[in-house]
Amino acid sequence: MAEQKQSEPEELSKKQRKEIAKWFLINSPPGEIQYVAKDVESLLMDEHVYEMAVSEAFPLYNKTHMICLEMPNRSGEVLITAFGELDGSHYLDPRNAQVATVDHVKQVCSMVRPATDDELPSSYVEEFRGALDAELVRYISEAYPKGICSVYCISRKDAEGPGSDFELVAVISAGKHSPQNFCNGSWRSVWRIEFKDELQLVELIGKIEVDAHYFEEGNVQLDTNHECKDSTIFQLAEECAVSLANIIRHHESEYIAALEASYSNLPDTTFKDLRRKLPVTRTLFPWHNTLQFSLTRDLTKELGIGN
Amino acid sequence: MEAAMDLMRRMPPKQSQTALSSLLALLPEHSQELLSRVDQPLEVLCDVESGKEFLLCDYNRDGDSHRSPWSNKYHPPLDDGCQPSADLRKLEVEANDVFAVYRDQYYEGGISSVYMWEPDEGEGFASCFLIKKDGSKSGQGRRGYLQEGLWDAIHVIEVGAEDEGTARYRLTSTVMLSLTTSDTDAGTFNLSGSITRQMILDLAVSEGHLCNMGRMIEEMEGKLRNSLDQILDTTNVLKIAFFSDQNAQL
């Protein structure tokens, strides 16, 4: 009995330690979870708790950051996203109709097999999906140096032909890890695309996230979020793909331009509300002649003016 | 301990309080060291005697009380609280007055406090210059660009013993920054973090310690602010994800 009483709070604290470890792992900056894992392991000093924490945290991190893994046998690359997740360790590569077996903690892909028919969309939906994928690949190769994209069907993938609605999602993920510049960053955009047959309309909702971590002489992190909406008419697959890719390109470059504008405003205007570059007097502070300040202060004190 | 400090350098700065309390929970035996090594946002108290606000840090703390630089009294009251020597207190009073003017000229508002103390061993003295500025729309951000904007500066200077008219000044500065802007075109934009730099100079004391320390702090604050500008440098930020950068391979 006494033994059980002792082991109970022990059990609870293990769970709490695991939760804390998970929190650190999930909050790792882009591309840094393996370093964080090393720190967490040495802090916990408990292999069992560590294993539990990493097995829960890595899949979450990999999916939120939409990391890209190389598949074996030159089968290309697969994006780890919630949209392509078949089960905890299998992820669909819709472009090549393959399924990758993924080791989340090692962040490697160990096996690849052809996808089965019921894992893939109908040939009608695939026509739209494939055409958009091809357009986006072209866009990405022009705009993103290390970008990768994937288009999934996330709803009604069995739609057999005109007359039915379905939903695609296009994902673009680009990361840059540049330790020599003390900087890691990532770009992720997710476009949900609803094909509405009755309205003959295609509606898009885009979410763009940019994260960066600068670690020279400190720890500065930047995160931005942006959402936008647009729509186009429901056309044939090829035409839909071209206009959807154009819409995505348009919104993404507009967002880049808006970001650029707000960054270039920051140093001169926004920062001024925190600290000015020069004093209000526009000359460096007269440290050699500060007696005046103390004296004036004494005077105001004696005269009883000011606070 | 090193792993803990490495984690603090990687976790999102706006979550640094959660990160710190998590570390304290994991490493209760290291709590003293953690609390002294991890920079935390400056807290503010009001000096009941002078009616002025002052900033709290480890250097004006004795037990659970903090000494105000204005009245020299501990809040909450402490009878035998640690005090600087009379000479040093004189310099501290002057430094607080002058630094308040400096702060007002650069920050157009904000709160500042200067504390001085004699080191446990060795000669010379040490001082700590603190500034806190709230540049939020709801705070003192008169231009209204910032949804939320906080700037905390901590400058610690160790001044060595005077030797043939010169002394060695060892300055360690940290700026903690957090700002959020939000507009319809660019969405939400958050930048937060801290940067730390050091500067060591041997200077003639003929113009006085305060003059030397002040100039060093002014130069350092300028450098830190420039570093933040550089971080924000458009090309730097956008290169990360969007533009081709052939020279910086993985």
XYZ file of C-alpha atoms in Angstrom:
557
model
C 0.000 0.000 0.000
C 2.699 2.399 1.087
C 4.594 1.662 -2.085
C 1.630 2.459 -4.249
C 1.124 5.777 -2.533
C 4.684 6.723 -3.306
C 4.519 5.728 -6.913
C 1.399 7.720 -7.646
C 2.811 11.260 -7.541
C 5.884 9.855 -9.329
C 3.624 8.743 -12.181
C 2.021 12.179 -12.365
C 5.291 14.012 -12.460
C 6.497 11.776 -15.296
C 3.482 12.826 -17.279
C 4.140 16.470 -16.491
C 7.773 16.125 -17.479
C 6.708 14.584 -20.752
C 4.282 17.469 -21.377
C 7.017 20.022 -20.695
C 9.413 18.194 -23.019
C 6.731 18.121 -25.698
C 6.130 21.846 -25.320
C 9.808 22.597 -25.958
C 9.928 20.282 -28.974
C 6.775 21.620 -30.600
C 7.964 25.210 -30.151
C 11.294 24.575 -31.896
C 12.106 27.127 -34.592
C 12.176 25.930 -38.235
C 14.797 23.252 -38.779
C 15.965 23.156 -35.164
C 13.939 20.388 -33.542
C 16.867 17.934 -33.552
C 18.979 20.398 -31.530
C 16.112 21.023 -29.152
C 15.652 17.257 -28.795
C 19.298 16.893 -27.721
C 18.845 19.597 -25.065
C 15.602 18.086 -23.860
C 17.165 14.628 -23.635
C 20.000 15.857 -21.458
C 17.620 17.849 -19.241
C 15.192 14.984 -18.687
C 17.797 12.314 -17.940
C 15.028 9.779 -18.364
C 15.090 7.763 -21.565
C 11.518 6.562 -21.148
C 9.963 10.009 -20.706
C 12.131 11.316 -23.524
C 10.984 8.561 -25.908
C 7.350 9.288 -25.084
C 7.793 13.016 -25.597
C 9.573 12.739 -28.938
C 7.159 10.149 -30.288
C 4.270 12.544 -29.628
C 5.957 15.834 -30.489
C 7.840 15.031 -33.706
C 4.777 14.063 -35.793
C 3.055 17.297 -34.738
C 6.113 19.410 -35.496
C 6.772 17.701 -38.844
C 3.196 18.271 -39.957
C 2.913 21.908 -38.800
C 6.232 22.787 -40.386
C 5.320 20.682 -43.422
C 8.803 19.273 -43.713
C 9.960 17.637 -46.889
C 11.591 14.191 -46.884
C 13.552 12.411 -49.576
C 12.073 9.045 -50.505
C 14.354 6.029 -51.058
C 15.293 4.705 -54.515
C 15.169 8.139 -56.125
C 11.404 8.186 -55.818
C 11.396 11.930 -55.296
C 10.328 13.897 -52.236
C 7.251 13.784 -50.058
C 5.736 16.588 -47.982
C 4.657 15.683 -44.465
C 1.255 17.331 -44.049
C -2.004 16.572 -42.306
C -3.644 16.449 -45.756
C -1.489 13.605 -47.006
C -1.521 11.632 -43.781
C -2.988 8.141 -44.196
C -2.019 7.017 -40.715
C 0.626 8.033 -38.197
C 3.551 6.885 -40.335
C 2.243 6.776 -43.924
C 2.052 9.817 -46.161
C 0.699 10.136 -49.654
C 2.744 11.603 -52.492
C -0.152 12.441 -54.818
C 2.042 13.527 -57.741
C 3.580 10.083 -58.204
C 0.744 8.123 -56.574
C 3.085 6.725 -53.945
C 2.874 6.161 -50.216
C 5.934 6.828 -48.072
C 6.643 5.174 -44.733
C 8.036 7.831 -42.443
C 10.104 7.732 -39.274
C 9.052 10.991 -37.636
C 11.780 11.196 -35.015
C 14.646 10.471 -37.399
C 12.894 12.602 -40.017
C 13.594 10.064 -42.729
C 11.509 8.079 -45.121
C 12.341 4.385 -45.000
C 10.069 2.819 -47.596
C 7.854 3.689 -50.492
C 5.057 1.729 -52.180
C 2.563 2.503 -54.943
C -0.693 3.971 -53.651
C -3.808 1.790 -53.870
C -6.857 2.911 -55.848
C -8.884 3.871 -52.803
C -6.062 6.104 -51.549
C -6.238 8.101 -54.785
C -8.922 10.421 -56.167
C -11.224 9.439 -59.063
C -9.892 10.067 -62.556
C -12.241 13.066 -62.857
C -10.825 14.768 -59.747
C -7.296 13.664 -60.626
C -7.560 15.592 -63.880
C -8.057 18.843 -61.923
C -5.519 17.910 -59.261
C -2.820 16.885 -61.713
C -3.271 19.967 -63.896
C -3.031 22.330 -60.915
C -0.009 20.452 -59.578
C 1.780 20.854 -62.911
C 1.054 24.606 -62.989
C 2.214 25.066 -59.407
C 5.435 23.137 -60.031
C 6.225 25.600 -62.774
C 5.411 28.594 -60.537
C 7.473 27.228 -57.652
C 10.537 26.569 -59.764
C 10.477 30.227 -60.804
C 9.704 31.797 -57.442
C 11.091 29.573 -54.724
C 14.699 28.417 -54.667
C 13.997 25.544 -52.312
C 10.269 25.291 -52.495
C 8.194 22.197 -52.821
C 4.489 21.877 -53.422
C 1.822 19.258 -53.313
C -1.867 19.204 -54.226
C -4.239 16.900 -52.341
C -7.895 16.115 -52.688
C -9.358 16.459 -49.193
C -13.065 16.049 -49.809
C -15.262 13.991 -52.210
C -12.273 12.470 -53.956
C -14.673 9.910 -55.452
C -16.546 12.564 -57.477
C -17.052 10.818 -60.799
C -17.820 13.643 -63.182
C -19.500 16.983 -63.731
C -22.333 17.661 -61.334
C -20.416 17.034 -58.127
C -18.475 19.241 -55.747
C -14.987 18.452 -54.453
C -12.200 20.165 -52.577
C -8.465 20.346 -53.228
C -5.739 21.795 -51.102
C -2.479 23.135 -52.478
C 0.495 23.346 -50.128
C 3.729 25.230 -50.698
C 6.567 24.831 -48.248
C 9.994 26.431 -48.469
C 12.648 26.379 -45.813
C 16.039 27.900 -45.497
C 18.618 26.958 -42.924
C 21.698 29.017 -42.977
C 23.726 28.628 -39.798
C 26.612 30.667 -41.202
C 24.241 33.638 -41.390
C 22.807 32.744 -37.957
C 19.381 32.454 -39.433
C 16.717 29.816 -40.124
C 13.418 30.446 -41.752
C 10.412 28.930 -43.400
C 7.560 29.889 -45.702
C 4.355 27.908 -45.731
C 1.235 28.600 -47.698
C -1.908 26.485 -47.718
C -4.629 27.078 -50.302
C -7.995 25.429 -49.812
C -9.797 25.244 -53.117
C -13.497 24.401 -53.278
C -14.961 23.393 -56.607
C -18.682 24.262 -56.484
C -20.444 22.647 -59.385
C -23.863 24.179 -58.932
C -22.495 27.743 -58.719
C -19.909 26.973 -61.419
C -17.468 28.643 -59.066
C -14.087 27.780 -57.553
C -13.361 29.458 -54.223
C -9.933 29.796 -52.631
C -8.869 30.568 -49.085
C -5.167 31.047 -48.575
C -3.136 31.069 -45.369
C 0.462 32.197 -45.507
C 2.917 31.931 -42.635
C 6.509 33.112 -42.511
C 8.751 32.277 -39.563
C 12.340 33.233 -39.021
C 14.846 32.769 -36.221
C 17.974 34.917 -35.940
C 20.475 33.733 -33.386
C 23.493 35.974 -33.766
C 24.243 37.503 -30.337
C 20.798 36.612 -29.125
C 17.475 35.169 -30.057
C 15.162 37.171 -32.269
C 12.166 35.559 -33.899
C 9.786 36.820 -36.451
C 6.431 35.405 -37.350
C 3.834 36.659 -39.722
C 0.400 35.452 -40.698
C -1.771 36.396 -43.568
C -5.099 35.173 -44.927
C -6.733 35.916 -48.221
C -9.702 34.866 -50.316
C -10.447 34.783 -54.000
C -12.540 32.943 -56.564
C -12.677 32.043 -60.233
C -15.146 30.342 -62.539
C -15.416 26.568 -62.840
C -13.859 25.651 -66.190
C -12.150 22.660 -67.739
C -9.297 21.185 -65.719
C -6.467 22.812 -67.690
C -8.046 26.254 -67.680
C -8.920 26.022 -64.002
C -5.331 25.104 -63.209
C -3.912 28.085 -65.082
C -6.231 30.611 -63.470
C -5.812 29.090 -59.977
C -2.029 29.177 -60.272
C -2.245 32.785 -61.428
C -4.420 33.707 -58.455
C -1.975 32.049 -56.051
C 0.996 33.712 -57.699
C -0.758 37.077 -57.594
C -1.662 36.886 -53.881
C 1.715 35.567 -52.832
C 3.669 38.238 -54.655
C 1.312 40.888 -53.353
C 1.879 39.642 -49.823
C 5.643 39.725 -50.360
C 5.348 43.316 -51.552
C 3.219 44.274 -48.538
C 5.700 42.614 -46.190
C 8.546 44.389 -47.894
C 6.776 47.697 -47.431
C 6.118 47.130 -43.767
C 9.703 45.963 -43.119
C 11.145 49.000 -44.739
C 8.841 51.173 -42.652
C 9.890 49.596 -39.409
C 13.355 51.056 -38.907
C 12.375 54.647 -39.588
C 8.863 54.962 -38.327
C 7.708 52.084 -36.213
C 10.887 51.730 -34.156
C 10.720 55.423 -33.386
C 7.897 54.745 -30.968
C 10.356 52.596 -29.036
C 13.707 54.341 -29.362
C 14.775 57.114 -31.691
C 17.996 56.931 -33.700
C 18.972 60.348 -32.453
C 17.634 62.303 -29.488
C 14.843 64.817 -30.031
C 17.638 67.412 -30.052
C 19.171 65.641 -33.105
C 22.621 65.664 -31.567
C 24.333 63.105 -29.370
C 23.621 63.446 -25.698
C 25.890 66.030 -23.991
C 27.450 63.690 -21.423
C 30.349 66.112 -20.865
C 27.933 68.761 -19.724
C 25.347 67.036 -17.601
C 25.701 69.247 -14.581
C 23.018 71.473 -16.028
C 20.468 68.675 -15.771
C 21.121 67.969 -12.122
C 21.201 71.653 -11.333
C 17.944 72.396 -13.078
C 16.452 69.471 -11.252
C 17.660 70.785 -7.911
C 16.284 74.174 -8.761
C 12.856 72.855 -9.721
C 12.856 70.832 -6.531
C 13.714 73.862 -4.413
C 11.169 76.032 -6.124
C 8.632 73.302 -5.710
C 7.767 73.098 -9.388
C 7.507 69.910 -11.430
C 6.861 66.531 -9.895
C 22.512 23.959 -17.332
C 24.111 24.528 -20.735
C 21.284 22.595 -22.392
C 18.797 24.799 -20.536
C 20.496 27.972 -21.751
C 20.595 26.591 -25.299
C 16.847 25.967 -25.129
C 16.274 29.555 -24.002
C 18.179 30.688 -27.115
C 15.860 28.658 -29.340
C 12.390 29.026 -27.839
C 10.107 31.781 -29.167
C 10.995 34.899 -27.145
C 7.364 35.840 -26.677
C 6.967 32.533 -24.839
C 10.100 32.988 -22.759
C 8.131 33.169 -19.509
C 6.550 29.777 -20.176
C 9.931 28.409 -21.228
C 11.554 29.686 -18.055
C 8.884 28.327 -15.725
C 9.087 24.978 -17.522
C 12.840 24.880 -16.950
C 12.358 25.852 -13.310
C 9.934 22.950 -12.934
C 12.369 20.530 -14.575
C 15.459 21.789 -12.757
C 14.373 23.051 -9.336
C 17.932 22.588 -8.053
C 19.186 25.162 -10.576
C 16.472 27.762 -9.990
C 18.819 30.436 -8.584
C 21.194 30.150 -11.519
C 18.387 30.062 -14.066
C 16.733 33.152 -12.631
C 19.971 35.094 -12.666
C 21.120 33.986 -16.144
C 17.867 34.286 -18.055
C 16.927 37.880 -18.843
C 13.358 38.635 -17.922
C 11.141 41.590 -18.780
C 11.633 44.483 -16.348
C 8.947 45.010 -13.754
C 7.801 48.365 -12.433
C 6.969 49.581 -8.919
C 5.846 52.983 -7.723
C 7.958 54.734 -5.101
C 5.398 55.801 -2.493
C 7.559 58.628 -1.215
C 8.462 60.388 -4.477
C 5.468 59.195 -6.474
C 7.839 58.129 -9.272
C 8.050 54.725 -10.878
C 11.204 52.625 -10.727
C 12.398 49.393 -12.320
C 13.120 46.118 -10.594
C 16.065 43.834 -11.183
C 18.383 41.559 -9.266
C 20.716 44.476 -8.479
C 18.270 46.485 -6.393
C 16.746 43.444 -4.718
C 17.290 42.369 -1.136
C 15.155 39.410 -0.118
C 11.708 40.162 -1.493
C 12.146 43.947 -1.440
C 13.451 46.341 -4.071
C 15.237 49.629 -3.423
C 13.942 52.705 -5.189
C 16.642 54.951 -6.670
C 14.524 58.021 -5.926
C 13.926 57.749 -2.175
C 16.599 55.085 -1.539
C 13.935 53.138 0.384
C 13.006 49.502 0.029
C 9.553 48.475 -1.211
C 8.076 46.738 0.702
C 9.990 48.360 3.590
C 13.160 46.675 4.792
C 15.081 48.129 7.727
C 18.487 46.573 7.160
C 18.420 46.405 3.371
C 21.667 46.538 1.441
C 22.820 50.114 0.630
C 25.620 51.545 -1.491
C 28.255 53.636 0.273
C 27.504 57.357 0.694
C 29.886 58.323 -2.145
C 28.425 55.774 -4.486
C 24.883 56.788 -3.568
C 25.785 60.346 -4.523
C 26.905 59.170 -7.951
C 23.780 57.023 -8.202
C 21.504 60.000 -7.535
C 23.276 62.059 -10.174
C 23.213 59.163 -12.654
C 19.468 58.734 -12.179
C 18.823 62.407 -12.849
C 21.007 62.582 -15.936
C 19.907 59.245 -17.302
C 16.257 60.301 -17.011
C 16.999 63.223 -19.341
C 18.904 60.944 -21.729
C 15.981 58.515 -21.698
C 13.471 61.230 -22.417
C 15.474 62.548 -25.368
C 15.823 59.144 -27.034
C 12.659 57.389 -25.914
C 10.169 60.215 -25.547
C 8.745 58.621 -22.450
C 9.483 55.383 -20.682
C 10.918 54.660 -17.254
C 14.570 54.512 -16.227
C 16.467 53.496 -13.105
C 20.156 53.350 -12.267
C 21.588 51.247 -9.446
C 25.125 51.122 -8.139
C 26.846 48.741 -5.800
C 30.251 47.701 -4.509
C 31.384 44.312 -5.793
C 31.840 41.447 -3.331
C 35.521 41.261 -4.147
C 38.010 43.522 -5.840
C 38.019 47.284 -6.146
C 35.957 49.639 -8.245
C 32.177 49.521 -8.466
C 29.379 48.277 -10.631
C 26.248 49.877 -11.973
C 23.188 48.927 -13.863
C 21.212 51.251 -16.135
C 17.665 50.168 -16.948
C 15.141 51.517 -19.428
C 11.630 50.334 -20.124
C 9.515 51.780 -22.893
C 6.009 50.832 -23.901
C 5.479 51.978 -27.480
C 2.074 50.369 -27.932
C -0.853 52.313 -29.271
C -2.331 52.150 -25.796
C 1.015 53.045 -24.171
C 3.342 55.875 -25.135
C 3.447 55.151 -28.858
C 2.489 58.588 -30.018
C 2.773 57.658 -33.690
C 0.474 54.702 -33.261
C 2.267 52.317 -35.623
C 2.549 49.546 -33.098
C -0.280 47.352 -31.949
C 2.036 46.230 -29.243
C 5.604 47.315 -28.683
C 7.912 46.828 -25.731
C 11.567 47.719 -25.360
C 13.529 46.770 -22.232
C 17.206 47.699 -22.053
C 19.572 46.426 -19.380
C 23.110 47.815 -19.250
C 25.454 46.438 -16.624
C 28.826 48.170 -16.257
C 31.680 46.955 -14.104
C 34.178 49.712 -13.466
C 37.666 48.607 -12.437
C 39.964 50.399 -10.011
C 41.488 53.637 -11.233
C 45.073 53.227 -12.392
C 47.149 56.232 -13.515
C 44.058 58.202 -14.375
C 42.278 55.509 -16.386
C 39.802 52.787 -15.525
C 38.508 49.723 -17.338
C 34.789 49.745 -18.156
C 33.176 46.429 -18.937
C 29.684 46.893 -20.379
C 27.189 44.109 -21.068
C 23.971 45.241 -22.696
C 20.795 43.392 -23.452
C 17.793 44.688 -25.291
C 14.555 42.758 -25.104
C 12.090 43.666 -27.761
C 8.612 42.674 -28.678
C 6.544 44.317 -31.352
C 3.405 43.476 -33.262
C 1.941 45.371 -36.136
C -1.148 44.418 -37.974
C -2.696 45.791 -41.099
C -4.921 44.350 -43.766
C -2.327 44.045 -46.525
C 0.535 42.552 -44.595
C -1.445 40.567 -42.038
C -0.026 40.180 -38.558
C 3.646 40.733 -38.081
C 5.419 39.895 -34.856
C 9.058 40.376 -34.009
C 10.344 39.547 -30.581
C 13.591 38.614 -28.996
C 16.668 39.768 -27.241
C 20.201 40.571 -28.263
C 23.200 40.902 -26.013
C 26.524 42.569 -26.684
C 29.661 43.447 -24.771
C 32.043 46.364 -24.915
C 35.246 46.802 -22.940
C 37.093 50.125 -22.905
C 39.928 51.716 -20.943
C 39.068 55.366 -20.487
C 40.528 58.387 -18.750
C 38.388 59.261 -15.756
C 39.141 62.983 -15.953
C 35.638 63.738 -17.210
C 34.077 61.496 -14.589
C 32.684 57.982 -14.529
C 29.171 59.043 -15.426
C 30.330 60.724 -18.613
C 32.273 57.614 -19.698
C 29.511 55.194 -18.828
C 26.893 57.344 -20.503
C 28.821 57.571 -23.765
C 29.374 53.831 -23.821
C 25.691 53.167 -23.265
C 24.670 55.651 -25.927
C 27.033 54.065 -28.470
C 25.896 50.579 -27.498
C 22.196 51.400 -27.753
C 22.827 52.814 -31.198
C 24.598 49.599 -32.222
C 21.862 47.387 -30.824
C 19.197 49.349 -32.590
C 21.154 49.077 -35.847
C 21.416 45.320 -35.396
C 17.663 45.156 -35.122
C 17.351 47.255 -38.258
C 19.644 44.856 -40.047
C 17.666 41.852 -38.922
C 14.668 43.487 -40.462
C 16.542 44.326 -43.598
C 14.082 43.506 -46.306
C 16.351 41.405 -48.417
C 17.510 39.406 -45.426
C 14.015 38.518 -44.414
C 12.705 37.702 -47.835
C 15.764 35.847 -49.020
C 14.992 33.280 -46.393
C 12.151 31.751 -48.231
C 11.477 33.440 -51.429
C 14.389 34.653 -53.413
C 17.108 32.562 -54.871
C 20.339 32.877 -52.947
C 22.980 30.837 -54.709
C 25.824 31.644 -52.343
C 24.240 30.437 -49.157
C 23.741 26.740 -49.624
C 22.369 24.574 -46.870
